[in-house]
Amino acid sequence: MRVYFDYNATSPLALGVADAVSAATRDLFGNASSVHYFGQQAKAALDDARSAVAALIGAEPSEVVFTAGGTESDNFAIRGAAETLEQSGRRHLVASAIEHEAVLNTLKALARRGWRTTLLPVDQTGIVSPERVRELVTDDTAIVSVMHANNEIGTIQPIAELSEIAHARGALMHTDAVQSTGKIPVDVRALGVDLLSLSAHKFNGPKGTGALWIKRGTRMQPLLTGGKHERNRRAGTENVPGIVGMGVAARLAVAKMADEGRRVAGFRDRLEDAILRNIPGTAVNGARQPRVPNTTNISFDRVEAESLLIALDLEGIAVSTGSACSSGTLEPSHVLRAMGLPPHRTQNSLRFSLGMFSTEEEVDRVAGVLPGLVEKLRGLTRKAGAVSA
Ligand SMILES: Cc1ncc(COP(=O)(O)O)c(C=O)c1O
């Protein structure tokens, strides 16, 4: 039995998505910009998917710009707005310290071009404090970018409140909703944002497909220049099969979100409770509420997270030490570090992220295997300590 508990890295396709992608690849090969029948078939499929994605986030279809995923959407949001706002004299960007690298490294790149940047601190809850945002956003701030849900610990940020603070200073508000879209209700109007990023492969759609929602009236420079695709906002022939797949995944997410959320949260809580109860020296990182239903991040005292990850993999269980991008390096998680966790906890934490195909048997298998593995690794650490002492 193989167990996949790494849904925040990427998720398997929902039922029906692969067939839709395959059919679109075969049958909708026309270029959506072509005026003939083949082009119009492809265009109709794009329009249908645009409506599905818009419905998922409470938006108008015309405000949805298709991209090649979350990273491009984040880059487009920040670079596209920054380039426009530069002319107004604003030269300051604000983001939380626990953003995904797609946001953090975009800020770094703009800092090299003269932008002032401020990272918002978080405390051990992993939630940005609106009071701190109020202090740090100034009349010079162009964009405030705070993620809706964090990819490593799952905490949900008070975006509606932060949007009000940003707007009071005349700044635009962007949220990276890559980890919340499809998992919890996301409504662009209720969040009060101007820009919202999403990515299909995090809600059981295909990889390399996403969208940036741009509130009507928001002036943006395109990231990719070329043809007039996407209302002049994102040049390049559209990835029709990928976008069709995203549309199918979006409709399924809307239909199943409430039930799925309850089911997956039940499994996540069952796993979390079993680990905390049966393994001494364990703790959940970050606030347990508000949190997306599928994620838990747990530290295991006196265990090297990488070793536990490998031991679990040998048992057929896939989890993560944090964001997929930083695994493979021994860099401690910037999220846990920003939360002020001591070094041993930033090095000994694992992320378990569940989803659509997770089952109770899988939860019980992971919960059953973990105590023995942790005990074994702690024993090895003790022996190594004894030898080196
Ligand atoms: C919060 C967040 N933002 C952005 C991304 C990047 O999305 P994509 O993989 O679609 O480029 C990810 C993916 O890990 C993410 O978790």
XYZ file of C-alpha atoms and ligand atoms in Angstrom:
405
model
C 0.000 0.000 0.000
C 1.481 3.339 -1.083
C 0.269 6.434 0.726
C 0.489 9.903 -0.804
C 0.225 12.603 1.874
C 1.920 15.376 -0.095
C -1.068 17.069 -1.723
C 0.316 20.554 -1.051
C 3.289 19.772 -3.298
C 0.925 18.635 -6.015
C -2.292 16.658 -6.258
C -3.389 13.787 -8.496
C -5.953 14.551 -11.190
C -9.607 14.403 -10.172
C -11.710 11.794 -11.953
C -12.658 13.059 -15.393
C -9.792 15.535 -15.706
C -7.386 13.246 -17.568
C -10.143 12.272 -20.037
C -11.063 15.919 -20.612
C -7.410 16.859 -21.175
C -6.920 13.941 -23.507
C -10.065 14.715 -25.517
C -9.120 18.402 -25.754
C -5.585 17.511 -26.860
C -6.998 15.352 -29.621
C -10.110 17.242 -30.691
C -9.579 20.894 -29.772
C -6.291 21.398 -31.547
C -7.322 24.659 -33.180
C -5.656 27.909 -32.193
C -8.189 29.780 -30.052
C -7.271 33.010 -31.877
C -8.242 31.604 -35.291
C -11.535 32.770 -36.743
C -12.411 29.461 -38.376
C -14.418 26.593 -36.904
C -11.413 24.849 -35.338
C -10.274 28.027 -33.617
C -13.769 28.832 -32.389
C -14.158 25.333 -30.909
C -10.989 25.900 -28.902
C -12.137 29.397 -27.920
C -15.488 28.070 -26.697
C -13.658 25.547 -24.517
C -11.514 28.338 -23.061
C -14.591 30.449 -22.347
C -16.254 27.519 -20.611
C -13.172 26.893 -18.440
C -12.931 30.624 -17.683
C -16.495 30.571 -16.356
C -15.686 27.535 -14.199
C -12.578 29.158 -12.712
C -14.464 32.425 -12.169
C -17.244 30.566 -10.334
C -14.653 28.916 -8.070
C -13.491 32.324 -6.799
C -16.661 34.416 -7.098
C -15.336 36.437 -10.035
C -16.443 37.626 -13.457
C -14.997 35.452 -16.253
C -13.539 38.535 -17.974
C -11.345 39.167 -14.926
C -9.639 35.752 -15.148
C -6.320 35.624 -17.030
C -4.921 32.165 -17.715
C -1.254 31.608 -16.885
C 1.186 28.716 -16.680
C 0.606 28.252 -12.944
C 1.045 29.796 -9.536
C 4.606 30.998 -10.045
C 3.714 32.925 -13.173
C 0.573 34.338 -11.556
C 2.562 35.622 -8.563
C 5.220 37.123 -10.840
C 2.601 38.710 -13.066
C 0.681 40.139 -10.096
C 3.683 41.769 -8.467
C 5.806 42.721 -11.470
C 2.811 43.764 -13.570
C 1.386 46.017 -10.860
C 4.806 47.318 -9.794
C 5.677 48.383 -13.301
C 2.416 50.309 -13.554
C 2.631 51.889 -10.108
C 6.279 52.857 -10.544
C 5.027 55.813 -12.588
C 3.009 57.053 -9.595
C 6.222 57.312 -7.576
C 5.422 54.483 -5.184
C 8.550 52.386 -4.600
C 7.734 50.110 -1.663
C 6.570 46.486 -1.649
C 5.271 44.580 1.349
C 4.872 40.806 1.710
C 4.691 38.383 4.591
C 7.863 36.578 5.610
C 6.120 33.221 5.074
C 5.235 33.697 1.398
C 6.143 31.113 -1.207
C 9.441 31.668 -3.042
C 7.434 32.761 -6.088
C 6.590 35.931 -4.150
C 9.726 36.265 -2.005
C 12.163 35.934 -4.892
C 10.110 38.316 -7.017
C 10.452 40.904 -4.252
C 14.198 40.217 -4.117
C 14.471 40.737 -7.878
C 12.596 44.046 -7.641
C 14.739 45.100 -4.668
C 17.769 44.781 -6.952
C 16.036 47.284 -9.248
C 15.640 49.834 -6.489
C 12.361 48.873 -4.843
C 12.245 49.066 -1.045
C 10.795 45.858 0.400
C 9.428 44.985 3.814
C 8.666 41.484 5.061
C 5.828 41.261 7.557
C 6.724 39.206 10.611
C 4.563 36.412 11.993
C 4.526 34.954 15.479
C 4.390 31.283 16.477
C 0.810 31.034 15.253
C 2.042 31.593 11.682
C -0.521 34.339 11.161
C 0.215 37.916 10.095
C -0.913 40.509 12.602
C -3.059 43.291 11.070
C -1.602 45.726 13.625
C 1.918 45.141 12.293
C 0.664 45.590 8.733
C -0.905 48.889 9.735
C 2.477 50.033 11.085
C 4.539 48.881 8.115
C 2.400 49.880 5.125
C 3.061 53.493 4.138
C 1.827 56.023 1.614
C 4.780 54.888 -0.519
C 3.598 51.249 -0.619
C 2.562 50.042 -4.063
C 1.536 46.451 -3.327
C 0.844 44.353 -0.252
C 1.123 40.622 -0.974
C -0.004 38.147 1.670
C -0.866 34.539 0.909
C -4.354 33.275 1.722
C -3.208 29.899 3.111
C 0.355 28.901 3.843
C 1.712 25.894 1.959
C 3.786 24.504 4.839
C 1.562 24.919 7.886
C -1.840 25.627 6.319
C -2.688 28.715 8.370
C -5.213 31.106 6.841
C -4.418 34.814 6.872
C -6.934 37.603 7.623
C -6.898 38.822 4.025
C -10.095 40.905 4.148
C -8.723 42.940 7.046
C -5.313 43.308 5.399
C -6.958 44.457 2.146
C -8.684 47.282 4.002
C -5.389 48.382 5.538
C -3.607 48.293 2.172
C -6.394 50.212 0.450
C -6.493 52.868 3.170
C -2.916 53.699 2.135
C -3.708 53.554 -1.564
C -1.802 50.296 -2.121
C -2.977 47.322 -4.171
C -3.634 44.026 -2.395
C -2.487 40.720 -3.884
C -3.097 37.319 -2.378
C -1.473 34.057 -3.378
C -4.447 31.731 -3.009
C -2.650 28.750 -4.549
C -3.068 26.667 -1.384
C -6.595 27.738 -0.495
C -8.386 27.635 -3.860
C -10.411 24.445 -4.110
C -9.889 23.626 -0.412
C -11.903 26.372 1.277
C -14.335 28.952 -0.099
C -12.408 31.698 -1.892
C -14.413 34.782 -2.834
C -12.471 37.629 -4.366
C -15.081 40.236 -3.325
C -15.242 39.034 0.283
C -11.440 39.023 0.454
C -11.414 42.558 -0.913
C -8.256 41.968 -2.950
C -7.242 43.404 -6.324
C -5.190 40.435 -7.533
C -5.421 36.727 -6.710
C -3.196 33.864 -7.884
C -4.298 30.250 -8.260
C -2.799 27.076 -9.676
C -4.690 24.069 -11.073
C -2.353 21.323 -9.890
C -3.088 22.145 -6.259
C -6.787 21.358 -6.716
C -6.571 18.155 -8.737
C -6.100 19.829 -12.095
C -3.160 19.590 -14.501
C 0.273 21.068 -13.849
C 1.486 24.139 -15.699
C -1.928 25.818 -15.679
C -3.219 28.549 -13.426
C -4.793 31.954 -13.403
C -4.392 35.449 -12.130
C -7.614 37.165 -11.195
C -7.335 40.882 -11.924
C -10.089 43.045 -10.500
C -11.778 45.007 -13.255
C -10.153 48.422 -13.640
C -6.775 47.399 -12.205
C -4.023 48.630 -14.475
C -1.372 46.013 -15.151
C 1.617 45.758 -17.423
C 1.752 42.310 -19.034
C 4.596 40.030 -18.000
C 4.670 38.345 -21.412
C 4.423 40.608 -24.428
C 3.435 39.369 -27.863
C 0.032 38.730 -29.403
C -3.322 39.992 -28.156
C -4.246 36.869 -26.191
C -6.108 37.113 -22.897
C -7.311 40.673 -23.648
C -3.739 41.849 -24.169
C -2.759 40.705 -20.697
C -0.862 37.487 -21.336
C 0.535 36.818 -24.778
C 1.012 33.298 -26.121
C -1.198 30.636 -27.657
C -3.344 29.274 -24.843
C -2.736 25.811 -23.412
C -6.243 24.642 -24.286
C -5.995 21.065 -22.900
C -4.507 22.225 -19.600
C -7.059 24.997 -19.219
C -9.922 22.611 -20.061
C -8.586 20.278 -17.347
C -8.444 23.156 -14.879
C -12.067 23.996 -15.674
C -13.199 20.435 -14.959
C -11.224 20.390 -11.694
C -12.685 23.792 -10.725
C -16.291 22.601 -11.244
C -15.633 19.463 -9.206
C -14.025 21.510 -6.438
C -17.086 23.776 -6.225
C -19.461 20.803 -6.159
C -17.564 18.842 -3.510
C -15.812 21.447 -1.393
C -18.009 21.403 1.693
C -18.180 17.591 1.972
C -14.553 17.105 1.025
C -13.421 19.742 3.491
C -15.216 17.988 6.343
C -13.987 14.530 5.297
C -10.353 15.544 4.842
C -10.296 17.641 8.034
C -11.573 14.584 9.910
C -8.698 12.491 8.562
C -6.110 15.209 9.199
C -7.326 15.617 12.784
C -7.345 11.850 13.311
C -3.737 11.642 12.127
C -2.658 14.652 14.161
C -4.343 13.416 17.344
C -2.829 9.940 16.957
C 0.675 11.358 16.488
C 0.416 13.754 19.434
C -1.075 11.040 21.657
C 1.214 8.163 20.759
C 4.569 9.835 20.156
C 6.122 11.841 22.984
C 7.972 15.019 22.040
C 5.678 16.002 19.165
C 3.960 19.329 18.564
C 1.896 20.972 15.840
C 3.582 23.983 14.253
C 1.403 27.054 13.848
C -2.176 27.741 14.839
C -4.546 24.803 14.456
C -7.268 27.279 13.498
C -7.878 28.963 11.145
C -6.203 26.412 8.890
C -6.974 24.698 5.576
C -8.574 21.295 6.267
C -5.893 19.107 4.711
C -2.599 20.243 6.241
C -0.679 19.568 9.431
C 2.949 20.341 10.185
C 4.398 18.445 13.122
C 7.770 18.582 14.828
C 9.350 15.408 16.225
C 11.875 16.132 18.983
C 15.338 14.594 18.489
C 14.570 13.412 14.959
C 16.130 14.730 11.751
C 13.161 15.451 9.474
C 15.006 14.273 6.340
C 15.757 10.910 7.975
C 12.143 10.435 8.984
C 11.001 11.432 5.507
C 13.279 8.789 3.962
C 12.239 6.150 6.513
C 8.584 6.853 5.669
C 9.327 6.700 1.948
C 10.848 3.246 2.439
C 7.520 2.267 4.004
C 5.722 3.593 0.908
C 4.543 6.793 2.590
C 5.139 10.153 0.882
C 5.236 13.313 3.005
C 7.319 16.467 2.886
C 9.700 18.512 4.996
C 8.065 21.725 3.867
C 7.725 23.348 0.500
C 8.640 21.071 -2.376
C 11.011 23.685 -3.737
C 13.174 23.680 -0.635
C 13.226 19.918 -0.104
C 16.364 18.311 -1.427
C 18.328 20.973 0.408
C 18.948 20.947 4.147
C 17.947 24.588 4.442
C 15.580 24.896 7.367
C 12.113 26.057 6.396
C 11.924 29.855 6.090
C 8.336 29.626 7.286
C 9.142 27.895 10.563
C 12.134 30.176 11.046
C 9.996 33.276 10.497
C 7.617 31.937 13.148
C 10.518 32.122 15.596
C 10.727 28.377 16.190
C 14.061 27.273 17.684
C 16.531 25.669 15.211
C 15.841 22.106 16.354
C 12.160 22.515 15.515
C 12.814 24.000 12.097
C 14.938 20.909 11.328
C 12.667 18.216 12.739
C 9.295 19.035 11.228
C 7.267 17.170 8.658
C 4.298 18.316 6.632
C 1.422 15.900 6.071
C -1.029 17.133 3.444
C -4.062 15.028 2.565
C -6.621 15.271 -0.200
C -9.222 13.856 -2.517
C -8.050 10.247 -2.606
C -6.928 9.985 1.043
C -8.616 7.260 3.091
C -9.027 6.364 6.737
C -6.936 3.211 6.214
C -4.089 5.370 4.956
C -4.320 7.612 7.994
C -4.245 4.592 10.283
C -1.316 3.080 8.418
C 0.758 6.271 8.769
C -0.260 6.683 12.402
C 0.623 3.027 13.007
C 4.059 3.132 11.358
C 5.302 6.449 12.747
C 5.878 5.629 16.448
C 8.257 2.757 15.611
C 10.198 4.805 13.045
C 10.552 7.760 15.396
C 11.664 5.474 18.235
C 14.250 3.841 15.966
C 15.654 7.168 14.738
C 15.798 8.533 18.276
C 17.687 5.394 19.303
C 20.217 5.963 16.503
C 20.651 9.594 17.578
C 21.221 8.455 21.187
C 23.840 5.891 20.046
C 25.589 8.463 17.821
C 25.597 10.835 20.777
C 27.070 8.148 23.016
C 29.815 7.361 20.470
C 30.778 10.979 19.910
C 30.649 11.811 23.652
C 1.633 29.099 -1.933
C 2.177 28.744 -3.267
N 2.346 29.694 -4.182
C 2.828 29.429 -5.407
C 3.185 28.147 -5.765
C 3.727 27.901 -7.144
O 2.728 27.330 -7.952
P 3.121 26.520 -9.299
O 3.725 25.237 -8.836
O 1.824 26.333 -9.990
O 4.062 27.376 -10.056
C 3.032 27.114 -4.842
C 3.463 25.726 -5.171
O 4.121 25.066 -4.387
C 2.518 27.417 -3.562
O 2.350 26.475 -2.638
